[in-house]
């Protein structure tokens, strides 16, 4: 391909690759890598169709602050949440793919709702629902939580502050077969899986050497 063709990615409809990223504050003991947050409200919105089996989406809204940076369209999430409707607590828990996010205020994200005839564990609403608080401290799921599915073919680790110790696995005694120490200002540590396979980054753990924060970015 001629280099001149690469001077305008818009004309070629090329979207640059974007890294998913999150950070985790290290503690005195090894803790598995995780990225999660607590949503507060649910809205069920019609996408298309108005009767029988309408296409709906679930909109989950933050009650304070903005969404984490890793909440992006196309990202897989594990949702644990329930909502009480007509005195019944309905379980929404399932795996979803983020459809879209609030690009203005950064307070909500949307996922496709399961169809009412699908054999999925999550509740499938058949009509729209105005903004409703998720169950918190009550209902089927007492603590709503959205967790990032951390599977990647390549990941880059770095200490954004202090010094941290990274381990690919930890046994039941809290010991690691080997570890990598990362210090703020130093080089990143790269891990790559075999072609057509992915790492599950939740298998990795981190603790501090001196108080510090681990930064993770991956495809």
Short mmCIF file of C-alpha atoms in Angstrom, two decimals:
data_model
loop_
_atom_site.label_atom_id
_atom_site.label_comp_id
_atom_site.label_asym_id
_atom_site.label_seq_id
_atom_site.Cartn_x
_atom_site.Cartn_y
_atom_site.Cartn_z
CA UNK A 1 0.00 0.00 0.00
CA UNK A 2 1.32 3.44 -0.89
CA UNK A 3 2.16 5.58 2.11
CA UNK A 4 0.05 8.44 0.73
CA UNK A 5 -3.06 6.33 1.32
CA UNK A 6 -2.33 6.30 5.03
CA UNK A 7 -2.30 10.08 5.33
CA UNK A 8 -6.06 10.24 5.76
CA UNK A 9 -7.54 7.45 7.88
CA UNK A 10 -11.01 9.01 7.71
CA UNK A 11 -11.23 8.48 3.95
CA UNK A 12 -10.36 4.80 4.44
CA UNK A 13 -12.82 4.37 7.35
CA UNK A 14 -9.97 3.15 9.55
CA UNK A 15 -10.52 3.38 13.30
CA UNK A 16 -7.29 3.53 15.33
CA UNK A 17 -6.84 0.76 17.89
CA UNK A 18 -7.68 1.85 21.40
CA UNK A 19 -6.20 0.43 24.57
CA UNK A 20 -8.47 -0.53 27.40
CA UNK A 21 -6.94 0.65 30.63
CA UNK A 22 -7.48 0.69 34.36
CA UNK A 23 -5.41 1.14 37.49
CA UNK A 24 -5.36 -0.67 40.81
CA UNK A 25 -3.97 0.55 44.10
CA UNK A 26 -1.67 -2.10 45.55
CA UNK A 27 -2.09 -3.38 49.11
CA UNK A 28 0.21 -5.21 51.53
CA UNK A 29 -0.97 -8.66 50.32
CA UNK A 30 -1.51 -10.03 46.83
CA UNK A 31 -4.92 -9.12 45.41
CA UNK A 32 -6.21 -10.37 42.02
CA UNK A 33 -6.49 -7.77 39.29
CA UNK A 34 -10.02 -6.45 38.96
CA UNK A 35 -11.85 -3.48 37.50
CA UNK A 36 -15.37 -2.82 38.69
CA UNK A 37 -17.82 -0.16 39.82
CA UNK A 38 -21.31 0.11 41.29
CA UNK A 39 -24.17 1.33 39.09
CA UNK A 40 -27.22 2.89 40.74
CA UNK A 41 -30.16 3.16 38.37
CA UNK A 42 -31.81 1.24 35.53
CA UNK A 43 -33.90 2.47 32.60
CA UNK A 44 -35.42 0.12 30.01
CA UNK A 45 -35.66 1.85 26.63
CA UNK A 46 -37.31 0.73 23.38
CA UNK A 47 -34.96 0.49 20.40
CA UNK A 48 -37.45 -0.75 17.81
CA UNK A 49 -40.90 -2.32 17.75
CA UNK A 50 -43.75 -1.55 20.11
CA UNK A 51 -45.60 -4.83 20.61
CA UNK A 52 -45.06 -8.53 21.24
CA UNK A 53 -41.25 -8.77 21.22
CA UNK A 54 -39.90 -5.22 21.09
CA UNK A 55 -36.13 -4.67 20.94
CA UNK A 56 -35.17 -3.04 24.23
CA UNK A 57 -31.97 -1.87 25.85
CA UNK A 58 -30.94 -1.51 29.46
CA UNK A 59 -29.39 1.79 30.50
CA UNK A 60 -27.34 1.68 33.69
CA UNK A 61 -26.57 5.04 35.28
CA UNK A 62 -24.00 6.11 37.83
CA UNK A 63 -25.48 7.91 40.83
CA UNK A 64 -22.28 9.85 41.49
CA UNK A 65 -19.17 10.61 39.46
CA UNK A 66 -18.51 9.37 35.94
CA UNK A 67 -17.98 5.96 34.39
CA UNK A 68 -14.51 4.38 34.51
CA UNK A 69 -12.44 4.91 31.36
CA UNK A 70 -12.59 1.22 30.48
CA UNK A 71 -16.35 1.35 29.88
CA UNK A 72 -16.32 1.55 26.07
CA UNK A 73 -18.56 0.22 23.28
CA UNK A 74 -17.76 -3.42 22.54
CA UNK A 75 -16.38 -4.22 25.99
CA UNK A 76 -17.61 -7.38 27.69
CA UNK A 77 -18.91 -6.99 31.24
CA UNK A 78 -20.23 -9.21 34.00
CA UNK A 79 -23.23 -7.54 35.63
CA UNK A 80 -24.60 -8.50 39.04
CA UNK A 81 -27.72 -6.52 39.87
CA UNK A 82 -31.41 -6.76 40.56
CA UNK A 83 -34.29 -4.31 40.46
CA UNK A 84 -37.60 -4.34 42.32
CA UNK A 85 -40.69 -3.89 40.14
CA UNK A 86 -44.24 -4.29 41.51
CA UNK A 87 -42.82 -5.58 44.83
CA UNK A 88 -40.79 -8.30 43.07
CA UNK A 89 -36.99 -8.32 42.95
CA UNK A 90 -35.94 -9.27 39.42
CA UNK A 91 -32.40 -10.54 38.76
CA UNK A 92 -30.62 -8.83 35.83
CA UNK A 93 -27.33 -10.65 36.39
CA UNK A 94 -25.65 -11.89 33.22
CA UNK A 95 -22.83 -11.20 30.77
CA UNK A 96 -23.36 -8.25 28.44
CA UNK A 97 -21.52 -6.29 25.75
CA UNK A 98 -21.54 -2.50 26.09
CA UNK A 99 -23.52 -1.07 23.18
CA UNK A 100 -22.93 2.65 23.75
CA UNK A 101 -21.90 5.13 26.42
CA UNK A 102 -22.85 8.64 27.43
CA UNK A 103 -20.30 10.76 25.54
CA UNK A 104 -21.46 14.03 27.11
CA UNK A 105 -21.70 13.52 30.87
CA UNK A 106 -20.14 10.06 31.08
CA UNK A 107 -22.77 8.88 33.54
CA UNK A 108 -24.46 5.92 31.80
CA UNK A 109 -23.93 3.03 29.40
CA UNK A 110 -26.35 0.90 27.37
CA UNK A 111 -26.52 -2.84 26.68
CA UNK A 112 -28.95 -4.84 24.57
CA UNK A 113 -31.65 -6.41 26.70
CA UNK A 114 -32.26 -10.14 26.25
CA UNK A 115 -35.37 -10.95 24.24
CA UNK A 116 -38.25 -12.31 26.27
CA UNK A 117 -38.08 -15.71 24.52
CA UNK A 118 -34.32 -16.19 24.98
CA UNK A 119 -33.04 -18.92 27.29
CA UNK A 120 -30.93 -16.58 29.43
CA UNK A 121 -30.79 -16.21 33.17
CA UNK A 122 -31.19 -12.44 33.04
CA UNK A 123 -34.64 -10.87 33.30
CA UNK A 124 -36.09 -9.94 29.91
CA UNK A 125 -38.45 -7.00 30.14
CA UNK A 126 -41.23 -6.81 27.56
CA UNK A 127 -41.93 -3.12 27.99
CA UNK A 128 -40.11 0.11 28.77
CA UNK A 129 -39.34 1.09 32.35
CA UNK A 130 -38.66 4.57 33.65
CA UNK A 131 -35.61 5.30 35.81
CA UNK A 132 -35.64 2.89 38.74
CA UNK A 133 -33.12 2.40 41.53
CA UNK A 134 -31.26 -0.90 41.52
CA UNK A 135 -31.64 -3.00 44.66
CA UNK A 136 -29.01 -1.97 47.20
CA UNK A 137 -28.96 -3.71 50.55
CA UNK A 138 -32.10 -5.64 49.61
CA UNK A 139 -33.57 -7.81 46.88
CA UNK A 140 -31.95 -10.72 45.05
CA UNK A 141 -28.63 -8.91 44.56
CA UNK A 142 -27.83 -6.66 47.51
CA UNK A 143 -24.68 -5.10 46.03
CA UNK A 144 -24.95 -4.12 42.32
CA UNK A 145 -21.64 -4.49 40.51
CA UNK A 146 -20.29 -4.14 36.98
CA UNK A 147 -17.00 -5.99 36.38
CA UNK A 148 -14.75 -5.83 33.33
CA UNK A 149 -14.11 -9.17 31.62
CA UNK A 150 -10.34 -9.00 31.56
CA UNK A 151 -9.34 -11.23 28.68
CA UNK A 152 -6.67 -9.97 26.32
CA UNK A 153 -4.08 -11.16 23.82
CA UNK A 154 -1.56 -8.59 24.97
CA UNK A 155 -1.24 -6.57 28.17
CA UNK A 156 1.13 -3.87 29.37
CA UNK A 157 1.84 -3.38 33.07
CA UNK A 158 3.49 -0.35 34.67
CA UNK A 159 3.73 1.33 38.07
CA UNK A 160 2.02 4.69 37.77
CA UNK A 161 3.23 5.55 41.27
CA UNK A 162 5.46 3.97 43.89
CA UNK A 163 6.66 0.40 43.45
CA UNK A 164 4.49 -2.70 42.98
CA UNK A 165 5.06 -6.45 42.76
CA UNK A 166 3.17 -8.32 40.03
CA UNK A 167 2.61 -12.10 40.01
CA UNK A 168 1.00 -14.30 37.32
CA UNK A 169 -0.41 -16.70 39.93
CA UNK A 170 -0.69 -16.97 43.71
CA UNK A 171 -1.20 -20.18 45.71
CA UNK A 172 -3.49 -20.70 48.71
CA UNK A 173 -0.78 -19.51 51.10
CA UNK A 174 -0.48 -16.21 49.26
CA UNK A 175 2.90 -17.06 47.75
CA UNK A 176 3.83 -16.58 44.07
CA UNK A 177 6.06 -18.90 41.99
CA UNK A 178 7.78 -15.80 40.63
CA UNK A 179 7.11 -12.08 40.57
CA UNK A 180 8.02 -8.90 38.72
CA UNK A 181 8.77 -5.63 40.49
CA UNK A 182 7.73 -2.45 38.70
CA UNK A 183 8.75 1.03 39.77
CA UNK A 184 7.25 4.34 38.75
CA UNK A 185 9.19 5.85 35.83
CA UNK A 186 10.55 2.47 34.79
CA UNK A 187 9.79 0.39 31.72
CA UNK A 188 6.48 -1.35 31.10
CA UNK A 189 6.21 -5.14 31.41
CA UNK A 190 4.54 -6.84 28.44
CA UNK A 191 2.74 -10.18 28.35
CA UNK A 192 1.45 -11.77 25.15
CA UNK A 193 -0.57 -14.93 24.62
CA UNK A 194 -0.28 -17.40 21.77
CA UNK A 195 -2.09 -16.57 18.49
CA UNK A 196 -5.85 -17.19 18.63
CA UNK A 197 -5.78 -17.30 22.43
CA UNK A 198 -6.12 -14.82 25.29
CA UNK A 199 -4.91 -14.28 28.82
CA UNK A 200 -7.37 -13.91 31.67
CA UNK A 201 -5.79 -11.02 33.56
CA UNK A 202 -7.86 -11.80 36.65
CA UNK A 203 -5.38 -14.65 37.24
CA UNK A 204 -2.68 -12.04 37.92
CA UNK A 205 -2.24 -10.43 41.33
CA UNK A 206 -0.48 -7.36 42.68
CA UNK A 207 0.82 -6.05 46.01
CA UNK A 208 2.99 -3.13 46.99
CA UNK A 209 6.72 -3.05 47.51
CA UNK A 210 6.30 0.53 48.64
CA UNK A 211 2.89 2.21 48.41
CA UNK A 212 2.03 2.33 44.73
CA UNK A 213 -0.50 1.89 41.94
CA UNK A 214 -0.43 -0.55 39.03
CA UNK A 215 -1.55 0.69 35.62
CA UNK A 216 -2.84 -1.91 33.15
CA UNK A 217 -3.59 -1.44 29.49
CA UNK A 218 -4.53 -4.15 27.06
CA UNK A 219 -6.20 -5.00 23.77
#
